[in-house]
Amino acid sequence: MNETPPPGPVLADFSDSIGPMVVKELRQGLRTRSFTWAFLFVQLLLLIFMTGGFTESSDSRDTAGSFWFLLQVTLLVVMPLRGLNALNAEVRNNTMELIALTRMSAWRIVSGKWLALMSQSVLLAVAVLPYIVIRYFFGGMNVVAELILLFVVIGLSGVVTALMVGLSVVSNFLIRSFFTVPAVVLVFRFLGESVYRVSRGDGLAPFNLGLWAWIGILPAAIYLGYYLLDMAASRIAPEAVNYASRRRISGLAVFVVSLVVAHGWAVSGALWIPFLFFGLFAMDALSEHPPMVASVDEPFRRHPLGAVLRIFLAPGWWSGTFYVLLLSALTRIAAELAPSVWMNSGISPGGEMEGLVLAFTASLLTPLAVMLLSRPSHPQPIVSYCLTAIFLGAIAVSLMPLIERGDLSELMMLVMVIPPLSVFSILSQSLESDTLTWIRFLQTVMIILSMVVVFWKKMRVREAMAASRREEATL
Amino acid sequence: MNPPPLPPLDPPPVPAIRVEGLCRQFGKIRAVDGLSFSIAQGEVAGFIGANGAGKTTTMRILATLEYPTSGVAQIMGTNVMDYPARVREMLGWMPDNFGTYDNMTVIEYLDFFARALGYRGKERRERVDEVMEFTELNKLHDRLINKLSKGMGQRLCLGRALIHDPQVLILDEPAAGLDPKARVELRHLIRILAQEGKTILISSHILSELGEMCDTLIFINAGKVVHQGTAESMKRHGLETAVVQVGILGDPARLEQWALMSPQVKYLQATKDGAKLEVADGSPQALAALLRRLIGDGIEVVDFRREERNLEDAFIEMVGKLDREGGGR
């Protein structure tokens, strides 16, 4: 007689091949109302579009437009936005610490969150494939182009989700919104463009960017996603775990490559990518707590070049300042080697270019100095850093109309000390050489002042650490 | 002939928990101020102190969740700052407030932590089953965890801390908010863990329970250890005198007269069949001598009891004394 196995809480073993965080997030995520409703809603609307789309009077291009609009809103906005609370919710519910006490590394926690969200997005995308097949049977569609578009949308969804999961580590709502809103706006621009093209039957047209563009954009987007997740991981990792150095090394390599590609691409706006990376890497490096744990320093002590590498790569804002100066120097060198690219972007070699690099560097270092003077022990330095940077940026934006009116009075020349204002001024108009010299002088002073604050604070941290180690040695 | 060499002495076992000169500063506030204590392997230690005394901060440092400003904290001889991953393998941590997840059942919760701790396949299922059996959560395996009662939630939290069978358990206020029945059940589980030889550091405001469960009590105030020892030693801490209750045959007024003649004895109050006396020297020897004198003086003693303070009274007196001396915050 066959015996039935006793009923009990037995779980399948297939899931052992998947990360614990992915399993947990999928178990929870697939039960959430946001996923269930998004799934049902998409299916229902697609059904309505399809039914209405194939009546005799309808235009297949309208159906395509509606189809892609709905799919992109779901994959590029609704699903990624679910990640905006991913890490913050764990911190708020006091569960992050419990997870941190397991063997799971911070990277596995963060990447698991991302992977689970992406799996749900892919599930949604796969569920709409039958509708693509139906549309193919009724004709009037470019299958290859639309499949490529589907892959691009899924890829872009991955980057936006990574941005949201990365941001979810930040407790401050304003900071999260500050980065989320522009991302959503950019996504909608892409969405609008591609829906328009697809509905006209152009298919691949919006992606006809050329080889250099693909070489630049595709890996840059993938790296950006990785970087944001890694940045979030290092914010939840214990101090003894050093994620920062590997990120800075990879960042340096990517930055150099992005400069080369931008110079090879040689179109207007090509410099945006290296400058985007520059800003992101700087914000990350300058908003790290210096670890008080001796074991972090161990690899630098063992390595023959450790003393030099430590200056740029050790975690914490101290080495972060030198890292930013290194990126700044590399940008300057690249500009000297290929000034034509800068001219394509409307920046003349010499004064403007030098002023821009100096002002951009000062814009990144000044918030650090302000943060160290005002709130040195903020539990999340990235919040303090970003709020200062946003504040300085807001002042610069509010003063820009005066600059654009050409009102460069003595007072206005003095307010050029605000680094972002100098950046905006150089980018928005061609300035006279005297003004440029003044900007270069002011921004050099700002960089030096920031460095003085950083050195002073570093000395204080070093004294505290030395006192702590002396105390430990006597125990 | 030379005597055979003595076998080498075993090195003294490493303390399960060692804290030396631990400090933790939050801005201008010193939550922990040069704290030092150690707990031997297999010991159950109670951690007591008023709110804000630095208990949770110390426990969080030991659990690798917080960094000390200075000082040393070790679990089984491993520094918690330098080797947090190694420490975490030896440690089970139960925080004072148990974080819950939406849309997750009891078994999924334990299964997730078992996976996260590196258990796979059959081994993982066995560990989860064992823990559910120990904490008696089997019947609730498919219950959503945010629907559990406080007591069940604490059991689940203890179960999670036990998944990897750690040698050291740090339990921060595990009985807070539990009804008496749930408290008794939790105490029973902790007793079993203590019998299994686990080292347990447990904080609670229910001092009588701690006194029953713990081998040693560590009383901290303003981030410093005020007293470390058994419950009995804590009850007598700071007491030089002793109060004894004496019952005699015959007229109780005799005791008052006897006390007037005895320089070391103060008559406190009359009782139904005797009196309460305060003795200047509270040592056991002095009390024995007192009893001998009473009998020697012809008083027929039928009852002679030292009055003990309970732990709560001792704690309140100690905190009050520290406040008066300016030792509190």
Short mmCIF file of C-alpha atoms in Angstrom, two decimals, chain A residues 8-13 15-16 18 20-21 23-24 27-28 31-32 90 93-104 108 238-240 292-295 377 468 471-472 475, chain B residues 20-21 23 60 63-65 67 69-72 81-82 84 88-89 93 95 97 99-104 107-109 111-113 115-118 120-121 124-125 132 141 160:
data_model
loop_
_atom_site.label_atom_id
_atom_site.label_comp_id
_atom_site.label_asym_id
_atom_site.label_seq_id
_atom_site.Cartn_x
_atom_site.Cartn_y
_atom_site.Cartn_z
CA GLY A 8 4.28 19.03 6.95
CA PRO A 9 6.00 22.26 6.20
CA VAL A 10 8.28 20.97 3.42
CA LEU A 11 9.78 23.50 1.07
CA ALA A 12 11.20 22.78 -2.39
CA ASP A 13 14.97 22.54 -2.80
CA SER A 15 15.35 27.39 -4.62
CA ASP A 16 18.73 26.51 -3.08
CA ILE A 18 18.89 31.00 -6.01
CA PRO A 20 18.23 33.69 -0.17
CA MET A 21 17.29 37.32 -0.67
CA VAL A 23 13.75 33.78 -2.71
CA LYS A 24 12.47 35.90 0.15
CA ARG A 27 7.84 35.11 -2.01
CA GLN A 28 6.86 38.45 -0.58
CA ARG A 31 1.97 38.40 -2.94
CA THR A 32 1.98 42.19 -2.79
CA GLU A 90 14.21 46.96 6.07
CA ASN A 93 11.25 47.71 10.33
CA ASN A 94 14.43 46.76 12.23
CA THR A 95 14.97 43.78 9.96
CA MET A 96 18.10 45.01 8.20
CA GLU A 97 20.21 44.33 11.28
CA LEU A 98 18.89 40.81 11.52
CA ILE A 99 19.83 40.19 7.90
CA ALA A 100 23.21 41.84 8.42
CA LEU A 101 23.96 39.31 11.14
CA THR A 102 23.69 36.40 8.72
CA ARG A 103 26.37 35.24 6.29
CA MET A 104 24.86 37.28 3.50
CA ARG A 108 24.07 39.95 -1.94
CA PRO A 238 29.85 46.81 8.38
CA GLU A 239 32.78 49.22 8.57
CA ALA A 240 35.24 46.33 8.50
CA MET A 292 37.53 53.51 12.50
CA VAL A 293 38.42 49.85 12.07
CA ALA A 294 42.11 48.98 11.79
CA SER A 295 41.52 45.85 9.69
CA SER A 377 28.69 63.02 12.68
CA SER A 468 41.42 55.00 20.89
CA GLU A 471 43.63 52.98 25.04
CA GLU A 472 43.07 49.59 23.42
CA LEU A 475 43.81 47.12 28.00
CA GLU B 20 37.32 46.23 28.57
CA GLY B 21 37.23 50.00 28.86
CA CYS B 23 33.20 53.69 25.44
CA ARG B 60 24.57 46.17 20.15
CA ALA B 63 26.37 41.99 18.44
CA THR B 64 28.59 43.85 15.91
CA LEU B 65 25.81 46.30 15.14
CA TYR B 67 31.01 50.54 16.88
CA THR B 69 34.39 54.91 20.29
CA SER B 70 37.16 53.12 22.16
CA GLY B 71 37.81 49.99 24.17
CA VAL B 72 37.70 46.29 23.48
CA MET B 81 35.16 45.31 15.47
CA ASP B 82 37.88 43.66 13.46
CA PRO B 84 32.45 40.92 12.71
CA ARG B 88 28.36 36.68 13.97
CA GLU B 89 28.79 32.94 13.43
CA TRP B 93 21.06 38.25 18.75
CA PRO B 95 16.69 42.69 19.74
CA ASN B 97 11.79 45.04 19.13
CA GLY B 99 11.00 43.47 13.13
CA THR B 100 8.31 41.86 11.03
CA TYR B 101 7.74 41.40 7.32
CA ASP B 102 4.52 41.71 5.41
CA ASN B 103 3.33 38.74 3.39
CA MET B 104 5.59 36.21 5.09
CA ILE B 107 8.14 28.91 8.21
CA GLU B 108 9.19 31.23 5.38
CA TYR B 109 10.74 33.59 7.91
CA ASP B 111 13.59 29.33 6.17
CA PHE B 112 14.90 32.66 4.88
CA PHE B 113 17.26 33.10 7.81
CA ARG B 115 19.25 30.08 3.88
CA ALA B 116 20.96 33.35 4.72
CA LEU B 117 23.05 31.52 7.29
CA GLY B 118 24.24 29.09 4.64
CA ARG B 120 21.00 24.10 2.18
CA GLY B 121 18.48 21.37 1.32
CA ARG B 124 18.13 23.55 6.21
CA ARG B 125 14.77 21.87 6.61
CA MET B 132 10.10 25.28 15.30
CA HIS B 141 4.03 27.41 10.56
CA ARG B 160 15.67 32.93 14.45
#
